[in-house]
JSON list of C-alpha atoms in Angstrom, two decimals:
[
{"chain": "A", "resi": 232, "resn": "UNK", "atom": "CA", "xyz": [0.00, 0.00, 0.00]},
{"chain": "A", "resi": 233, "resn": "UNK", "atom": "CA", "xyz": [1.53, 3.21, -0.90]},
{"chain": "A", "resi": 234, "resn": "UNK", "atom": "CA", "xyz": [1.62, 6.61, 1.00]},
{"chain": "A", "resi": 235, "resn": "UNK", "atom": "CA", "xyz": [-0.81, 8.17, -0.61]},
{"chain": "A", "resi": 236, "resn": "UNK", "atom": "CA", "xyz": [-2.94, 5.27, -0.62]},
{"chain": "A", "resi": 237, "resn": "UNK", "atom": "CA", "xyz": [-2.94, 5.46, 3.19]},
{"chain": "A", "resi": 238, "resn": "UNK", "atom": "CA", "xyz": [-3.42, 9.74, 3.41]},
{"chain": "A", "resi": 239, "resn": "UNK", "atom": "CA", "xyz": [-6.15, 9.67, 1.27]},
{"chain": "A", "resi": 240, "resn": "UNK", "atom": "CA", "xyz": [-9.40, 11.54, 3.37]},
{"chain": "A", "resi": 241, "resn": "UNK", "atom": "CA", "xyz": [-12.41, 9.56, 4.13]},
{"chain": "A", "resi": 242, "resn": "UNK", "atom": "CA", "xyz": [-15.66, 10.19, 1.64]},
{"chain": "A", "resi": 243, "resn": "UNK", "atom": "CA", "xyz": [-17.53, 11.26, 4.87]},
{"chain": "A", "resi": 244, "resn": "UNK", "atom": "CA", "xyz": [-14.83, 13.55, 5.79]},
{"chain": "A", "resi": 245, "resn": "UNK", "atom": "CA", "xyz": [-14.11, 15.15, 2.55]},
{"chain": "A", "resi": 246, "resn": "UNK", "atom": "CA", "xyz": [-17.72, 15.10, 1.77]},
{"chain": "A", "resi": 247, "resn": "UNK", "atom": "CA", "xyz": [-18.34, 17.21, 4.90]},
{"chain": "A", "resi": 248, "resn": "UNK", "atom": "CA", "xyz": [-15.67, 19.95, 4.54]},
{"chain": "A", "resi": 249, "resn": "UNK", "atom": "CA", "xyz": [-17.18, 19.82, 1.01]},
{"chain": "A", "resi": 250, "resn": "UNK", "atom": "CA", "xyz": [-20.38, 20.53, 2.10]},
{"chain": "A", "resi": 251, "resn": "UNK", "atom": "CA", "xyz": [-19.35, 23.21, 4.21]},
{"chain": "A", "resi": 252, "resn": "UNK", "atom": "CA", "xyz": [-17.46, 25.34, 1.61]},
{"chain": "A", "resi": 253, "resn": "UNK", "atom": "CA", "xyz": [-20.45, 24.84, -1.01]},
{"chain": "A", "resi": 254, "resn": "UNK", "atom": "CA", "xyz": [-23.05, 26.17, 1.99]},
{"chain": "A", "resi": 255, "resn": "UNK", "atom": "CA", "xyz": [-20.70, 28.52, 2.81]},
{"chain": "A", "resi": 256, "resn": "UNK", "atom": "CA", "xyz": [-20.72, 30.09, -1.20]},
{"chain": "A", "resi": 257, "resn": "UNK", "atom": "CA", "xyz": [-24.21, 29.71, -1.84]},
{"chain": "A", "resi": 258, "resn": "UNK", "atom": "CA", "xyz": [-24.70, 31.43, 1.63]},
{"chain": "A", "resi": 259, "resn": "UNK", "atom": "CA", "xyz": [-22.99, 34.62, 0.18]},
{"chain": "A", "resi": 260, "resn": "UNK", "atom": "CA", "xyz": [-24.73, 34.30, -3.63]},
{"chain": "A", "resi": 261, "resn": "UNK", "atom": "CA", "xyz": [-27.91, 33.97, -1.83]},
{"chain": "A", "resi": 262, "resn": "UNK", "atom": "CA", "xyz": [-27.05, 37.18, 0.62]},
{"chain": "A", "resi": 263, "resn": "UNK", "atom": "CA", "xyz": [-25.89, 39.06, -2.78]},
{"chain": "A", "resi": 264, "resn": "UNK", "atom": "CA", "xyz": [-29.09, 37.80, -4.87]},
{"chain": "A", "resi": 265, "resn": "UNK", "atom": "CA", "xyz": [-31.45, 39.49, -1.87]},
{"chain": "A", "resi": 266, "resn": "UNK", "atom": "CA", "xyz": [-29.59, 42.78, -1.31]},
{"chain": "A", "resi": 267, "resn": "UNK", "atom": "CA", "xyz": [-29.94, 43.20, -4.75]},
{"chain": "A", "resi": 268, "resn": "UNK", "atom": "CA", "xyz": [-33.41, 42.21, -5.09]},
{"chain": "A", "resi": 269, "resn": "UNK", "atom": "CA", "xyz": [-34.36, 44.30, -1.80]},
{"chain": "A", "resi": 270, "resn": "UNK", "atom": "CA", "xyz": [-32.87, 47.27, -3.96]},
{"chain": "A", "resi": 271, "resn": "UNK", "atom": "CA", "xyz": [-34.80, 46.39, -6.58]},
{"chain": "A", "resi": 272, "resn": "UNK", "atom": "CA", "xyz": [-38.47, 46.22, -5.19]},
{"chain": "A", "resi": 273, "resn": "UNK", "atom": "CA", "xyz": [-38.37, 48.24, -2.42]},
{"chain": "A", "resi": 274, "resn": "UNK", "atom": "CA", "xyz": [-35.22, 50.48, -3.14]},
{"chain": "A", "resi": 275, "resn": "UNK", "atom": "CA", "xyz": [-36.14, 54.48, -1.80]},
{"chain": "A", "resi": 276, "resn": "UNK", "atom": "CA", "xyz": [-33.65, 56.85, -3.36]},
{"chain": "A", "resi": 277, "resn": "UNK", "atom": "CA", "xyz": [-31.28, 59.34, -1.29]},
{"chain": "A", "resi": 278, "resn": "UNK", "atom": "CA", "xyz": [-28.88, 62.28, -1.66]},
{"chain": "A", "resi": 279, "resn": "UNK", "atom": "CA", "xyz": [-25.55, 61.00, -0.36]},
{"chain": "A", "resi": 280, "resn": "UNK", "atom": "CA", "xyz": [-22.45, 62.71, 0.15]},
{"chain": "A", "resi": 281, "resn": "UNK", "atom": "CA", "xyz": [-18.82, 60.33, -0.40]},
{"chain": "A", "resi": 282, "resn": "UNK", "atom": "CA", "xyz": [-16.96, 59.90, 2.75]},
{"chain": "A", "resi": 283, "resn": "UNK", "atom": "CA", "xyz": [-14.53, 57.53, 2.13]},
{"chain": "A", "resi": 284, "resn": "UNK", "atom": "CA", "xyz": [-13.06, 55.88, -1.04]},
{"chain": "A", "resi": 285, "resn": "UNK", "atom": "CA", "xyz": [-11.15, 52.56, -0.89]},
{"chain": "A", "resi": 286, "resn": "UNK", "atom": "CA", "xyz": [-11.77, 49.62, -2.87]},
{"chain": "A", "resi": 287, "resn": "UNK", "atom": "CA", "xyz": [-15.61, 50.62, -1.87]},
{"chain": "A", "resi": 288, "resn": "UNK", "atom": "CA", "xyz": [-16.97, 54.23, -1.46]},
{"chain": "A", "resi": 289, "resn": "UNK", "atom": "CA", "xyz": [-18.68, 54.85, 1.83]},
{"chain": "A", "resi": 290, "resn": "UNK", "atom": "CA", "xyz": [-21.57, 57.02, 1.91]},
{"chain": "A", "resi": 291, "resn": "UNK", "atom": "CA", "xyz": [-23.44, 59.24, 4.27]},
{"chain": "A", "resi": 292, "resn": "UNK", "atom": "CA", "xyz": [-26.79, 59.99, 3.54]},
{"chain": "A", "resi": 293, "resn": "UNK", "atom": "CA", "xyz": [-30.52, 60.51, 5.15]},
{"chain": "A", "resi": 294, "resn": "UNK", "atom": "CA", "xyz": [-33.23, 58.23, 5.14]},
{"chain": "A", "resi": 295, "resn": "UNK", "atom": "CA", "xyz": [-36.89, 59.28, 3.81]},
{"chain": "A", "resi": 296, "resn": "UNK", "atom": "CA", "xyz": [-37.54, 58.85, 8.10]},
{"chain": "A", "resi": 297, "resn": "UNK", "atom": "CA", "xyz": [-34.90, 60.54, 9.12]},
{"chain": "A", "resi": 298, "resn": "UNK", "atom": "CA", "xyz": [-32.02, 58.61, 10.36]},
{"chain": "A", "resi": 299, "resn": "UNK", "atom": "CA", "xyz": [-28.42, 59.29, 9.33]},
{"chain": "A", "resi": 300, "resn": "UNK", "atom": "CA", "xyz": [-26.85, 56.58, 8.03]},
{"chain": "A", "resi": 301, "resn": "UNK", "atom": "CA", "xyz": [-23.30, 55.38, 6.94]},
{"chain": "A", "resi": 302, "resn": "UNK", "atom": "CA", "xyz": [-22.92, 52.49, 3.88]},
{"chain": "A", "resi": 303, "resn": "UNK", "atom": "CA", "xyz": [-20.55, 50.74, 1.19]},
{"chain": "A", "resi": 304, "resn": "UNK", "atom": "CA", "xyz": [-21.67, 51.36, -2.22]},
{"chain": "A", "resi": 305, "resn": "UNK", "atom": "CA", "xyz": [-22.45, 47.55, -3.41]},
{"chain": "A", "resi": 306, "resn": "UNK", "atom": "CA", "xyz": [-19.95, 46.46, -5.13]},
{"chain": "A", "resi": 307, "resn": "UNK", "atom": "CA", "xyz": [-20.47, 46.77, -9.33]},
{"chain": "A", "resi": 308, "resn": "UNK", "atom": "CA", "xyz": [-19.01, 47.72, -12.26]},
{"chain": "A", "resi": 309, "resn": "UNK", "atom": "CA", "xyz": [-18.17, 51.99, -12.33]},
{"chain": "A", "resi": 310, "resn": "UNK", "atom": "CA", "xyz": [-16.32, 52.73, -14.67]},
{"chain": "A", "resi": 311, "resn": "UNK", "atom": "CA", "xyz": [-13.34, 54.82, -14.08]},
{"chain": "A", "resi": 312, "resn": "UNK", "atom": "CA", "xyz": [-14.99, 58.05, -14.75]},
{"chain": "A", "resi": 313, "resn": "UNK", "atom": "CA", "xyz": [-17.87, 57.52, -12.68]},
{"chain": "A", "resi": 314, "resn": "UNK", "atom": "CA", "xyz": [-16.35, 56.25, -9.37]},
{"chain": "A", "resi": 315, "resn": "UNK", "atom": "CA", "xyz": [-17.17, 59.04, -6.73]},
{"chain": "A", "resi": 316, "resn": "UNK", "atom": "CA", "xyz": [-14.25, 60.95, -4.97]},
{"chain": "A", "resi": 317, "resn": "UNK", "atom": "CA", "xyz": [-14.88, 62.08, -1.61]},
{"chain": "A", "resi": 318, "resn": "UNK", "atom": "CA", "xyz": [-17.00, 64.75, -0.87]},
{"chain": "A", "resi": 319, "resn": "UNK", "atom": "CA", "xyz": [-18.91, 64.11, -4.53]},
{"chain": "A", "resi": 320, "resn": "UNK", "atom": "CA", "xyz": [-22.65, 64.45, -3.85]},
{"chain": "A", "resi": 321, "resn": "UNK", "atom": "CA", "xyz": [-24.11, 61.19, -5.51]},
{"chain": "A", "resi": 322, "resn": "UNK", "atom": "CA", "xyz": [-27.63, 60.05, -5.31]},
{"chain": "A", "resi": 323, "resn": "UNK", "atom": "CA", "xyz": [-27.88, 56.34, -3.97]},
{"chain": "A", "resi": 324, "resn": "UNK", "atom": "CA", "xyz": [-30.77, 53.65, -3.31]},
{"chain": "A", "resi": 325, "resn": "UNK", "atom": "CA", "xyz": [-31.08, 52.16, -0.11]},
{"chain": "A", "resi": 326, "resn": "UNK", "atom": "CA", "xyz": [-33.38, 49.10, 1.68]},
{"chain": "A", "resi": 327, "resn": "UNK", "atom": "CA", "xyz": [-35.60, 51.27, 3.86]},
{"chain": "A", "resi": 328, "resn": "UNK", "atom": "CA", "xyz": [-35.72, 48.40, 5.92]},
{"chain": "A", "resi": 329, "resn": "UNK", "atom": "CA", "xyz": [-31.75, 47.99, 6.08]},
{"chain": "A", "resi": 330, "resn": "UNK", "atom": "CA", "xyz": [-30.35, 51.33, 5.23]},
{"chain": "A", "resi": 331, "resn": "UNK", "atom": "CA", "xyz": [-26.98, 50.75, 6.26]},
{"chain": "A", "resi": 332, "resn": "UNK", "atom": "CA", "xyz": [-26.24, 47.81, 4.43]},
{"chain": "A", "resi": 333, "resn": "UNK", "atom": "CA", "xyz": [-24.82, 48.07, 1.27]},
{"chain": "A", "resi": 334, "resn": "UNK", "atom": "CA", "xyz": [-26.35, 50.93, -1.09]},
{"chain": "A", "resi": 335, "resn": "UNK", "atom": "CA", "xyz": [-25.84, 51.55, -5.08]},
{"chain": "A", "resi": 336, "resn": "UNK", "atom": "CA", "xyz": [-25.33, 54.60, -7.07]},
{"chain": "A", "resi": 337, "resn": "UNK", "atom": "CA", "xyz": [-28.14, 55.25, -9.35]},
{"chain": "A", "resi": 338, "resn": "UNK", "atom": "CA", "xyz": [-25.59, 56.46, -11.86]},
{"chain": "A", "resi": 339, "resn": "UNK", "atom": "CA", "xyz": [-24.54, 52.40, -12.06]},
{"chain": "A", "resi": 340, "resn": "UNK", "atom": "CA", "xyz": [-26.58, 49.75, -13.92]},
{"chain": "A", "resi": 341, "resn": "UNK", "atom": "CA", "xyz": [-27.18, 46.65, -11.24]},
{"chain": "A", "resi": 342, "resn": "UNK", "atom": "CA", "xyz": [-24.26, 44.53, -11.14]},
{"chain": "A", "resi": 343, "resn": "UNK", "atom": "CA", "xyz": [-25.08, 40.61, -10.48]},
{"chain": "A", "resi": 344, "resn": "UNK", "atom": "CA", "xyz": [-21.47, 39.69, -11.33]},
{"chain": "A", "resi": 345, "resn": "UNK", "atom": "CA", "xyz": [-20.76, 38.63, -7.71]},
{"chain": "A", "resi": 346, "resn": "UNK", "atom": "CA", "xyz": [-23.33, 36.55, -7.19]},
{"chain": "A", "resi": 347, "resn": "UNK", "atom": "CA", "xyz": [-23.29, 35.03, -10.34]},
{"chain": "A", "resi": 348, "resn": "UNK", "atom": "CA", "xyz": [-19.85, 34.07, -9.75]},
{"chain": "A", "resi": 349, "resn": "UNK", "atom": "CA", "xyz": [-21.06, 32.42, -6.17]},
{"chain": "A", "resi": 350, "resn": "UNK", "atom": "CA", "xyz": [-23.64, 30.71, -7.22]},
{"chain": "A", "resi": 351, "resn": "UNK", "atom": "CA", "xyz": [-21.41, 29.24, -10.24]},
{"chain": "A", "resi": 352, "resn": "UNK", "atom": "CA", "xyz": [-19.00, 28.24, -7.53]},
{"chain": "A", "resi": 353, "resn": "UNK", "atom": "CA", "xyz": [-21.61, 26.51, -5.56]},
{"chain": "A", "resi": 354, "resn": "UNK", "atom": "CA", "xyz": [-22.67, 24.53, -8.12]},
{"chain": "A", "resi": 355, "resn": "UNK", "atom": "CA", "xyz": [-19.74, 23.51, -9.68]},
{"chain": "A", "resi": 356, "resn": "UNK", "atom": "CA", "xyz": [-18.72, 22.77, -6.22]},
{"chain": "A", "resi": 357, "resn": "UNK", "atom": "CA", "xyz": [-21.71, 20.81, -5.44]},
{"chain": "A", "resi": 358, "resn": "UNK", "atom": "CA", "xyz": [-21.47, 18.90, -8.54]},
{"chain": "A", "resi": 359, "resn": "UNK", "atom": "CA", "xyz": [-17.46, 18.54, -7.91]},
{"chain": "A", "resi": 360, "resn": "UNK", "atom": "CA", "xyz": [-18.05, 17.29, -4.10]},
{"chain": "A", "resi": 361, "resn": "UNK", "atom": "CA", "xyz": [-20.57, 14.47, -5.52]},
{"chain": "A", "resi": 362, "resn": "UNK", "atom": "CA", "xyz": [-18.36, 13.27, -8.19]},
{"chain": "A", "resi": 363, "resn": "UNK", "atom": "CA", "xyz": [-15.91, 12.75, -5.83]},
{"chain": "A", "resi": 364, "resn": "UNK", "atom": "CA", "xyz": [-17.56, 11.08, -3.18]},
{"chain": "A", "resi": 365, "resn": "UNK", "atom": "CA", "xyz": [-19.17, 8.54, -5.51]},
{"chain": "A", "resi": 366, "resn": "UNK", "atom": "CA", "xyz": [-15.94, 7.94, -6.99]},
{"chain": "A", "resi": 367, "resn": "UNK", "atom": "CA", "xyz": [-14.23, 7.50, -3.93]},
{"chain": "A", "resi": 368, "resn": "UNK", "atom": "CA", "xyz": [-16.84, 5.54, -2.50]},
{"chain": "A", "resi": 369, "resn": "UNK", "atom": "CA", "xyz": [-16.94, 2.86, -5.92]},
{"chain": "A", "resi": 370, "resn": "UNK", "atom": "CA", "xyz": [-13.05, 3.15, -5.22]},
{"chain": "A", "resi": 371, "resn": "UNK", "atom": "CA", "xyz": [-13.65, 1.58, -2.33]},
{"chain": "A", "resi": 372, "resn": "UNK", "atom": "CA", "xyz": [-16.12, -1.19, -2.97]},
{"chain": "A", "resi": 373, "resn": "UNK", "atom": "CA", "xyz": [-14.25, -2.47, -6.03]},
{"chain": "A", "resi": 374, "resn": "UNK", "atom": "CA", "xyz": [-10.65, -2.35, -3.99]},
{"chain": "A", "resi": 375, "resn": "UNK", "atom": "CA", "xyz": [-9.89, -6.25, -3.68]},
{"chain": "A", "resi": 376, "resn": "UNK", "atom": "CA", "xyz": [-10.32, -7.89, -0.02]}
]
């Protein structure tokens, strides 16, 4: 029996961590999908003012209630000459019912890239997870007594 006969995981075990990882991506497509479709049925529209420009913007703006609130500007495709510098005024739509989680500049089209790219990953890792398990598992049943 070789080495890497005898270091090879067990089905259950590598069908667990597996599991875990592809939960763990289709957790974060299915968190993307539903910010994005919060924004898109129920989206209110705000004046914000740019804060704070990293890899995100953050944004401070006023609620159609009243609150102040301070959010990341989703994630999506600006182009160069549209990505806010601080202190731009920009106007923004936010989830009335979670203003400070992440909001999108109106002058963006909706970006699904992200969670396209999760939910790819889930599946591919679903489907790669099963594969593997069943082959390890026939691996197994036809390895001579």
């Amino acid at each position: 029996m070789s080495v890497q006969a005898e270091r090879r995981p067990r089905a259950l075990g590598f069908a667990l961590v597996g599991l875990a990882v592809v939960l763990g991506f289709g957790y974060l497509a299915w968190s993307n999908w539903s910010n994005d479709r919060a924004l898109q049925v129920r989206g209110a529209e705000a004046d914000a003012r740019v804060v704070e420009v990293g890899k995100r913007a953050t944004v401070e703006f006023r609620t159609a209630d009243g609150r102040q609130v301070r959010a990341l500007i989703a994630q999506g495709g600006s182009p160069r000459d549209r990505r806010p510098a601080v202190g731009d005024e920009i106007r923004v739509v936010y989830d009335p019912r979670h203003p400070e989680a992440d909001v999108r500049d109106t002058r963006v089209a909706p970006n699904h890239v992200i969670a396209l790219f999760m939910t790819a990953t889930a599946l591919v890792g679903a489907g790669a997870v099963a594969v593997a398990v069943v082959a390890e598992l026939r691996r197994r049943v036809s390895r001579p007594a």
